[in-house]
Amino acid sequence: MFLASCVSTLGASMTYIALYWYYFEQTTVTSLTLLTTATFLAGFVFNLFLTPIYDKYDPKLLMRTTMLIRCIILLFVGLAMYFFDISIYYMVVMMILLVALESIYDPSSIKIITRIVKEGDYVTANSWISILDRVGFLIGMLLGGIIIALIDIEMILFIEAMSFFVGFILLYFVQETYKVNEQETDESDNYFVFWKNGITYIFQTKWLLWLAVIAIAANLAIKPTVTLLIPYTSEVLYGQSVHYSILEVSSILGVMMMAYVIVKFKMQKLFHWFVIAPLLQSMCIICLSFNRTIGIAMVLLFLLGMFISLFNVPFTTILKKYVPNSYLGRVRGGMIALSTSLSSIGYAFSGVISDKVGIVQAILIYGMLGLIIILGMAILKPFKYTSIDK
């Protein structure tokens, strides 16, 4: 499981850097943010409407199938680019298809952990998965910034395709041992009813709604690091693709460092850290808006990565501990859909705002919005009287 995640992420992250920088060179800042918006809107749609699949089928089967299909898609597009002069917008379609498959893979990878790890080890498992996943991402980011200047984009697609194929093989050896937090249900096999039951569960569970609101605000705060980091690197810091890779790597190193700290100190009070982490993320984004040097940007993004890890590990652990396994896939997918729906709007406006007031001002606006919303939530203490907060 760890190796498959690491290897596939290696290929995916290398392509991520290469594709976005390539697209940025071919188009404009606004077009780049619209591309990001399109892929995240696709994530919202797929995570919202594919949720029954997560709880109806074996997670290992879903993970292997999506890896194999992604391998085939990347090979097909890579060959098309090699032999024909295809439009860049075919790459947009490819990215949306990859998002669809990732929207099935991610909840399945969350659910399978409950079958291969004891409940008392969820925090440790989540942290190590984060570390090993980021190792692949780290190497991929480093290679992506370098390789895009050395080889053609279609060759990078071939490399990613092979990484997914290796992941497909490795997942064959994953053994499912445990079945915990499982509740038998008499749910209908009707796809719509199964889907509706999952969405209803989220909206009838108050603490899950509070969780979603904080996740949305946290995602809003860090929007600029997704949509504006490339133009920020190029036009504010006067950097190149390799500098963009270095900044991404700094964030990844921060994620890995915090995940390791969490493993060492056996994180407790998950809900407290879940609220504190996005506050710290917002402050990093605000500081980033005032920075003009690559060195300080590296430090800020390293800290941001630490706080993102401090947010993500409690989030996934909370879901695994307190959501019944029969609903876990649908809840995970639904939470992602709720988060990405409003996030996508934020992505779209980031390009417009940066065109109107400037990249630096847009980063500051998002940081301040996230900080204000999360501070308001912290003052309300949404989990203070929640019975599951131990």
Short mmCIF file of C-alpha atoms in Angstrom, two decimals:
data_model
loop_
_atom_site.label_atom_id
_atom_site.label_comp_id
_atom_site.label_asym_id
_atom_site.label_seq_id
_atom_site.Cartn_x
_atom_site.Cartn_y
_atom_site.Cartn_z
CA MET A 1 0.00 0.00 0.00
CA PHE A 2 2.76 2.45 0.99
CA LEU A 3 4.97 1.56 -1.95
CA ALA A 4 2.11 1.76 -4.44
CA SER A 5 1.16 5.20 -3.16
CA CYS A 6 4.75 6.42 -3.28
CA VAL A 7 5.47 5.14 -6.79
CA SER A 8 2.24 6.37 -8.36
CA THR A 9 2.57 9.75 -6.68
CA LEU A 10 6.12 10.04 -8.03
CA GLY A 11 4.83 9.89 -11.59
CA ALA A 12 1.74 12.00 -10.97
CA SER A 13 3.61 14.83 -9.25
CA MET A 14 6.25 15.01 -11.95
CA THR A 15 3.51 15.35 -14.56
CA TYR A 16 1.67 17.89 -12.37
CA ILE A 17 4.65 20.25 -12.40
CA ALA A 18 5.35 19.72 -16.09
CA LEU A 19 1.75 20.07 -17.29
CA TYR A 20 0.93 23.19 -15.31
CA TRP A 21 4.16 24.96 -16.24
CA TYR A 22 3.73 23.93 -19.90
CA TYR A 23 0.13 25.17 -19.87
CA PHE A 24 1.19 28.44 -18.21
CA GLU A 25 3.77 29.04 -20.99
CA GLN A 26 1.13 28.42 -23.67
CA THR A 27 -1.66 30.56 -22.18
CA THR A 28 -2.29 33.24 -19.51
CA VAL A 29 -2.66 33.45 -15.72
CA THR A 30 -6.45 33.57 -16.07
CA SER A 31 -6.45 30.51 -18.34
CA LEU A 32 -4.28 28.66 -15.83
CA THR A 33 -6.70 29.42 -13.00
CA LEU A 34 -9.62 28.37 -15.22
CA LEU A 35 -7.85 25.06 -15.89
CA THR A 36 -7.46 24.54 -12.15
CA THR A 37 -11.10 25.51 -11.67
CA ALA A 38 -12.24 23.02 -14.30
CA THR A 39 -10.32 20.15 -12.73
CA PHE A 40 -11.58 20.96 -9.24
CA LEU A 41 -15.17 21.38 -10.44
CA ALA A 42 -14.79 17.97 -12.03
CA GLY A 43 -13.59 16.70 -8.66
CA PHE A 44 -16.72 18.13 -7.04
CA VAL A 45 -19.06 16.48 -9.55
CA PHE A 46 -17.33 13.10 -9.45
CA ASN A 47 -16.93 13.04 -5.65
CA LEU A 48 -20.59 13.99 -5.25
CA PHE A 49 -22.18 11.52 -7.67
CA LEU A 50 -19.81 8.55 -7.57
CA THR A 51 -20.02 8.09 -3.78
CA PRO A 52 -22.13 4.87 -3.91
CA ILE A 53 -19.30 3.14 -5.75
CA TYR A 54 -16.99 3.60 -2.73
CA ASP A 55 -19.22 1.59 -0.37
CA LYS A 56 -20.63 -0.92 -2.87
CA TYR A 57 -17.37 -2.40 -4.17
CA ASP A 58 -14.15 -3.72 -2.67
CA PRO A 59 -11.73 -0.79 -2.15
CA LYS A 60 -8.71 -2.80 -3.32
CA LEU A 61 -10.49 -3.65 -6.59
CA LEU A 62 -11.41 0.00 -7.13
CA MET A 63 -7.85 1.19 -6.43
CA ARG A 64 -6.25 -1.29 -8.84
CA THR A 65 -8.82 -0.65 -11.57
CA THR A 66 -8.43 3.13 -11.45
CA MET A 67 -4.64 2.82 -11.56
CA LEU A 68 -4.79 0.62 -14.65
CA ILE A 69 -7.26 2.92 -16.45
CA ARG A 70 -5.08 5.97 -15.68
CA CYS A 71 -2.10 4.12 -17.13
CA ILE A 72 -4.02 3.46 -20.38
CA ILE A 73 -5.27 7.08 -20.67
CA LEU A 74 -1.79 8.52 -20.21
CA LEU A 75 -0.29 6.13 -22.75
CA PHE A 76 -3.02 7.01 -25.26
CA VAL A 77 -2.60 10.79 -24.88
CA GLY A 78 1.20 10.51 -24.87
CA LEU A 79 1.14 8.55 -28.14
CA ALA A 80 -1.34 11.01 -29.67
CA MET A 81 0.94 13.93 -28.78
CA TYR A 82 3.98 12.08 -30.13
CA PHE A 83 2.48 11.28 -33.55
CA PHE A 84 0.07 14.20 -34.02
CA ASP A 85 -0.03 17.93 -33.29
CA ILE A 86 -3.04 17.81 -30.94
CA SER A 87 -4.59 20.81 -29.20
CA ILE A 88 -3.58 21.63 -25.62
CA TYR A 89 -7.26 21.32 -24.68
CA TYR A 90 -7.08 17.56 -25.16
CA MET A 91 -4.76 17.66 -22.17
CA VAL A 92 -7.49 19.45 -20.21
CA VAL A 93 -9.89 16.61 -21.02
CA MET A 94 -7.24 14.10 -19.95
CA MET A 95 -6.75 15.90 -16.64
CA ILE A 96 -10.51 15.88 -15.97
CA LEU A 97 -10.64 12.13 -16.63
CA LEU A 98 -7.70 11.61 -14.28
CA VAL A 99 -9.55 13.64 -11.63
CA ALA A 100 -12.58 11.36 -12.06
CA LEU A 101 -10.46 8.29 -11.44
CA GLU A 102 -8.67 9.93 -8.50
CA SER A 103 -12.08 10.73 -6.97
CA ILE A 104 -12.70 6.97 -6.84
CA TYR A 105 -9.17 6.04 -5.75
CA ASP A 106 -8.85 8.47 -2.82
CA PRO A 107 -11.92 7.42 -0.74
CA SER A 108 -11.10 3.77 -1.49
CA SER A 109 -7.54 4.25 -0.18
CA ILE A 110 -8.98 5.82 2.99
CA LYS A 111 -11.45 2.97 3.47
CA ILE A 112 -8.95 0.18 2.93
CA ILE A 113 -6.83 1.43 5.85
CA THR A 114 -9.61 0.36 8.23
CA ARG A 115 -9.18 -3.19 6.87
CA ILE A 116 -5.39 -3.45 7.12
CA VAL A 117 -4.65 -1.44 10.30
CA LYS A 118 -5.94 -1.71 13.88
CA GLU A 119 -8.07 1.22 15.07
CA GLY A 120 -5.53 2.23 17.70
CA ASP A 121 -2.92 2.69 14.97
CA TYR A 122 -4.95 4.98 12.66
CA VAL A 123 -3.01 8.15 13.56
CA THR A 124 0.34 6.42 13.06
CA ALA A 125 -0.78 4.83 9.78
CA ASN A 126 -2.16 8.11 8.44
CA SER A 127 1.08 9.89 9.32
CA TRP A 128 3.30 7.31 7.67
CA ILE A 129 1.10 7.26 4.57
CA SER A 130 1.45 11.03 4.43
CA ILE A 131 5.24 10.78 4.77
CA LEU A 132 5.69 8.09 2.13
CA ASP A 133 3.19 9.72 -0.22
CA ARG A 134 5.09 13.00 0.09
CA VAL A 135 8.38 11.20 -0.63
CA GLY A 136 7.01 10.30 -4.05
CA PHE A 137 5.63 13.79 -4.47
CA LEU A 138 8.95 15.32 -3.41
CA ILE A 139 11.01 13.38 -5.93
CA GLY A 140 8.39 13.98 -8.61
CA MET A 141 8.35 17.74 -8.02
CA LEU A 142 12.14 17.91 -8.21
CA LEU A 143 12.22 15.87 -11.40
CA GLY A 144 9.25 17.71 -12.94
CA GLY A 145 10.88 21.14 -12.77
CA ILE A 146 14.08 19.77 -14.32
CA ILE A 147 12.67 17.30 -16.85
CA ILE A 148 10.21 19.75 -18.45
CA ALA A 149 13.27 21.70 -19.61
CA LEU A 150 15.02 18.57 -20.93
CA ILE A 151 12.45 16.23 -22.51
CA ASP A 152 9.12 16.51 -24.30
CA ILE A 153 5.84 16.51 -22.40
CA GLU A 154 4.69 13.25 -24.02
CA MET A 155 7.67 11.39 -22.55
CA ILE A 156 6.69 12.64 -19.10
CA LEU A 157 3.19 11.22 -19.69
CA PHE A 158 4.75 7.85 -20.53
CA ILE A 159 6.74 7.90 -17.29
CA GLU A 160 3.60 8.63 -15.26
CA ALA A 161 1.74 5.84 -17.06
CA MET A 162 4.44 3.37 -16.05
CA SER A 163 4.32 4.54 -12.44
CA PHE A 164 0.58 3.80 -12.30
CA PHE A 165 1.20 0.37 -13.80
CA VAL A 166 3.78 -0.38 -11.09
CA GLY A 167 1.25 0.78 -8.47
CA PHE A 168 -1.35 -1.53 -10.04
CA ILE A 169 1.03 -4.49 -9.60
CA LEU A 170 2.04 -3.58 -6.03
CA LEU A 171 -1.58 -3.29 -4.83
CA TYR A 172 -2.10 -6.94 -5.76
CA PHE A 173 -0.12 -7.91 -2.64
CA VAL A 174 -2.21 -5.85 -0.17
CA GLN A 175 -3.94 -8.16 2.33
CA GLU A 176 -7.20 -7.04 4.00
CA THR A 177 -7.17 -8.34 7.60
CA TYR A 178 -9.58 -6.29 9.74
CA LYS A 179 -13.23 -5.29 9.52
CA VAL A 180 -13.87 -2.67 12.20
CA ASN A 181 -16.51 -0.04 12.89
CA GLU A 182 -18.78 -1.96 10.51
CA GLN A 183 -22.55 -1.61 10.68
CA GLU A 184 -24.84 -3.77 8.62
CA THR A 185 -27.49 -1.80 6.75
CA ASP A 186 -30.62 -2.77 4.86
CA GLU A 187 -30.03 -0.20 2.20
CA SER A 188 -31.57 -0.56 -1.22
CA ASP A 189 -29.38 -1.57 -4.15
CA ASN A 190 -30.89 1.33 -6.07
CA TYR A 191 -28.01 3.65 -6.97
CA PHE A 192 -29.93 6.88 -6.25
CA VAL A 193 -31.19 5.64 -2.85
CA PHE A 194 -27.71 4.52 -1.85
CA TRP A 195 -26.31 7.91 -2.90
CA LYS A 196 -29.06 9.83 -1.09
CA ASN A 197 -28.48 7.88 2.14
CA GLY A 198 -24.83 8.89 2.17
CA ILE A 199 -25.57 12.60 1.60
CA THR A 200 -28.37 12.49 4.20
CA TYR A 201 -25.99 10.97 6.76
CA ILE A 202 -23.62 13.94 6.37
CA PHE A 203 -26.34 16.59 6.70
CA GLN A 204 -27.97 14.85 9.68
CA THR A 205 -24.66 14.59 11.56
CA LYS A 206 -23.95 18.01 13.05
CA TRP A 207 -20.27 17.48 13.80
CA LEU A 208 -19.65 16.39 10.19
CA LEU A 209 -21.15 19.66 8.94
CA TRP A 210 -18.89 21.68 11.26
CA LEU A 211 -15.98 19.61 9.97
CA ALA A 212 -16.95 20.45 6.38
CA VAL A 213 -17.24 24.21 7.08
CA ILE A 214 -13.75 24.35 8.59
CA ALA A 215 -12.34 22.27 5.72
CA ILE A 216 -13.88 24.68 3.19
CA ALA A 217 -12.41 27.71 4.98
CA ALA A 218 -9.00 26.02 5.22
CA ASN A 219 -9.03 25.25 1.50
CA LEU A 220 -10.06 28.82 0.73
CA ALA A 221 -7.08 30.20 2.63
CA ILE A 222 -4.50 28.16 0.74
CA LYS A 223 -6.03 28.66 -2.74
CA PRO A 224 -3.17 30.92 -3.93
CA THR A 225 -0.62 28.12 -3.48
CA VAL A 226 -2.61 26.09 -6.04
CA THR A 227 -3.70 28.67 -8.62
CA LEU A 228 -1.21 31.51 -8.24
CA LEU A 229 2.07 29.91 -7.18
CA ILE A 230 3.35 29.63 -10.76
CA PRO A 231 2.70 33.30 -11.66
CA TYR A 232 3.86 34.32 -8.15
CA THR A 233 7.15 32.49 -8.75
CA SER A 234 7.56 33.91 -12.24
CA GLU A 235 6.31 37.48 -11.90
CA VAL A 236 6.83 38.36 -8.21
CA LEU A 237 9.93 36.32 -7.34
CA TYR A 238 11.31 36.37 -10.92
CA GLY A 239 11.96 32.64 -10.78
CA GLN A 240 11.94 29.80 -13.31
CA SER A 241 10.31 26.36 -13.41
CA VAL A 242 13.06 24.95 -11.20
CA HIS A 243 12.30 27.58 -8.54
CA TYR A 244 8.62 26.63 -8.70
CA SER A 245 9.65 23.02 -8.08
CA ILE A 246 11.82 24.11 -5.13
CA LEU A 247 8.90 25.98 -3.55
CA GLU A 248 6.61 22.98 -3.99
CA VAL A 249 9.32 20.75 -2.51
CA SER A 250 9.61 23.06 0.51
CA SER A 251 5.91 22.56 1.21
CA ILE A 252 6.23 18.80 0.81
CA LEU A 253 9.17 18.66 3.21
CA GLY A 254 7.04 20.52 5.75
CA VAL A 255 4.26 17.93 5.34
CA MET A 256 6.73 15.10 5.90
CA MET A 257 8.33 16.74 8.92
CA MET A 258 5.02 17.33 10.69
CA ALA A 259 3.76 13.83 9.85
CA TYR A 260 6.89 12.40 11.47
CA VAL A 261 6.37 14.58 14.56
CA ILE A 262 2.78 13.35 14.80
CA VAL A 263 4.00 9.74 14.71
CA LYS A 264 6.54 10.40 17.46
CA PHE A 265 4.21 12.21 19.84
CA LYS A 266 1.04 10.16 19.21
CA MET A 267 -1.28 13.08 18.51
CA GLN A 268 -4.24 13.51 20.88
CA LYS A 269 -7.14 16.01 20.89
CA LEU A 270 -7.71 15.64 17.16
CA PHE A 271 -10.51 18.22 16.99
CA HIS A 272 -8.38 20.91 18.66
CA TRP A 273 -5.56 20.55 16.14
CA PHE A 274 -8.09 20.39 13.32
CA VAL A 275 -9.13 23.98 14.18
CA ILE A 276 -5.68 25.35 15.09
CA ALA A 277 -3.92 24.11 11.93
CA PRO A 278 -5.96 26.16 9.38
CA LEU A 279 -5.45 29.31 11.48
CA LEU A 280 -1.70 28.83 11.13
CA GLN A 281 -2.10 28.09 7.40
CA SER A 282 -3.89 31.42 6.88
CA MET A 283 -1.12 33.31 8.67
CA CYS A 284 1.49 31.72 6.38
CA ILE A 285 -0.44 32.82 3.28
CA ILE A 286 -0.73 36.38 4.61
CA CYS A 287 3.03 36.49 5.26
CA LEU A 288 3.64 35.10 1.75
CA SER A 289 1.84 38.09 0.23
CA PHE A 290 4.41 40.48 1.75
CA ASN A 291 7.43 38.44 0.64
CA ARG A 292 9.61 39.14 -2.42
CA THR A 293 12.48 36.64 -2.04
CA ILE A 294 12.66 32.94 -2.90
CA GLY A 295 14.50 32.07 0.34
CA ILE A 296 11.76 33.42 2.63
CA ALA A 297 9.10 31.91 0.34
CA MET A 298 10.76 28.50 0.88
CA VAL A 299 10.55 28.93 4.67
CA LEU A 300 6.91 30.04 4.55
CA LEU A 301 5.90 27.18 2.29
CA PHE A 302 7.77 24.72 4.52
CA LEU A 303 5.72 25.98 7.50
CA LEU A 304 2.56 25.88 5.41
CA GLY A 305 3.27 22.23 4.57
CA MET A 306 3.67 21.45 8.27
CA PHE A 307 0.32 23.03 9.08
CA ILE A 308 -1.41 21.28 6.16
CA SER A 309 -0.20 17.95 7.57
CA LEU A 310 -1.35 19.04 11.03
CA PHE A 311 -4.78 19.53 9.44
CA ASN A 312 -4.98 16.47 7.16
CA VAL A 313 -3.94 13.74 9.60
CA PRO A 314 -6.61 14.63 12.21
CA PHE A 315 -9.21 15.02 9.43
CA THR A 316 -8.72 11.53 7.97
CA THR A 317 -8.32 9.96 11.43
CA ILE A 318 -11.54 11.54 12.71
CA LEU A 319 -13.49 10.12 9.77
CA LYS A 320 -12.04 6.63 10.21
CA LYS A 321 -12.65 6.59 13.97
CA TYR A 322 -16.17 7.98 14.10
CA VAL A 323 -17.88 7.21 10.77
CA PRO A 324 -19.32 3.67 10.33
CA ASN A 325 -17.39 1.70 7.71
CA SER A 326 -20.57 1.15 5.70
CA TYR A 327 -20.78 4.94 5.18
CA LEU A 328 -17.08 5.82 5.17
CA GLY A 329 -16.57 5.92 1.41
CA ARG A 330 -19.67 8.02 0.79
CA VAL A 331 -18.88 10.38 3.67
CA ARG A 332 -15.30 10.85 2.49
CA GLY A 333 -16.45 11.52 -1.07
CA GLY A 334 -19.26 13.80 0.06
CA MET A 335 -16.95 15.82 2.30
CA ILE A 336 -14.51 16.27 -0.58
CA ALA A 337 -17.41 17.33 -2.84
CA LEU A 338 -18.64 19.92 -0.32
CA SER A 339 -15.15 21.28 0.09
CA THR A 340 -14.24 21.40 -3.60
CA SER A 341 -17.57 22.92 -4.69
CA LEU A 342 -16.84 26.23 -2.97
CA SER A 343 -13.12 25.82 -3.51
CA SER A 344 -13.68 25.75 -7.25
CA ILE A 345 -15.42 29.12 -7.10
CA GLY A 346 -12.42 30.42 -5.17
CA TYR A 347 -10.09 29.05 -7.84
CA ALA A 348 -12.02 30.78 -10.63
CA PHE A 349 -12.05 34.15 -8.85
CA SER A 350 -8.36 33.98 -7.95
CA GLY A 351 -7.40 34.57 -11.58
CA VAL A 352 -9.92 37.40 -11.97
CA ILE A 353 -8.85 39.05 -8.70
CA SER A 354 -5.16 38.80 -9.61
CA ASP A 355 -5.89 40.45 -12.97
CA LYS A 356 -7.79 43.29 -11.29
CA VAL A 357 -5.66 44.04 -8.22
CA GLY A 358 -2.47 42.02 -8.72
CA ILE A 359 -1.09 38.62 -7.69
CA VAL A 360 0.24 39.76 -4.32
CA GLN A 361 -3.03 41.45 -3.34
CA ALA A 362 -5.02 38.37 -4.40
CA ILE A 363 -2.87 36.18 -2.13
CA LEU A 364 -3.44 38.58 0.77
CA ILE A 365 -7.22 38.61 0.21
CA TYR A 366 -7.47 34.82 0.34
CA GLY A 367 -5.29 34.59 3.43
CA MET A 368 -7.37 37.19 5.25
CA LEU A 369 -10.69 35.58 4.24
CA GLY A 370 -9.55 32.19 5.53
CA LEU A 371 -8.23 33.70 8.76
CA ILE A 372 -11.47 35.61 9.49
CA ILE A 373 -13.75 32.64 8.81
CA ILE A 374 -11.69 30.16 10.84
CA LEU A 375 -11.28 32.62 13.72
CA GLY A 376 -15.04 32.96 13.79
CA MET A 377 -15.41 29.18 13.90
CA ALA A 378 -12.80 28.89 16.66
CA ILE A 379 -14.70 31.43 18.78
CA LEU A 380 -17.92 29.40 18.36
CA LYS A 381 -16.09 26.25 19.63
CA PRO A 382 -18.16 23.93 17.41
CA PHE A 383 -16.86 20.68 18.93
CA LYS A 384 -16.92 21.72 22.61
CA TYR A 385 -20.13 19.84 23.39
CA THR A 386 -19.73 17.11 20.77
CA SER A 387 -19.89 13.71 22.46
CA ILE A 388 -17.27 12.16 20.16
CA ASP A 389 -14.60 14.73 21.11
CA LYS A 390 -12.45 12.81 23.57
#
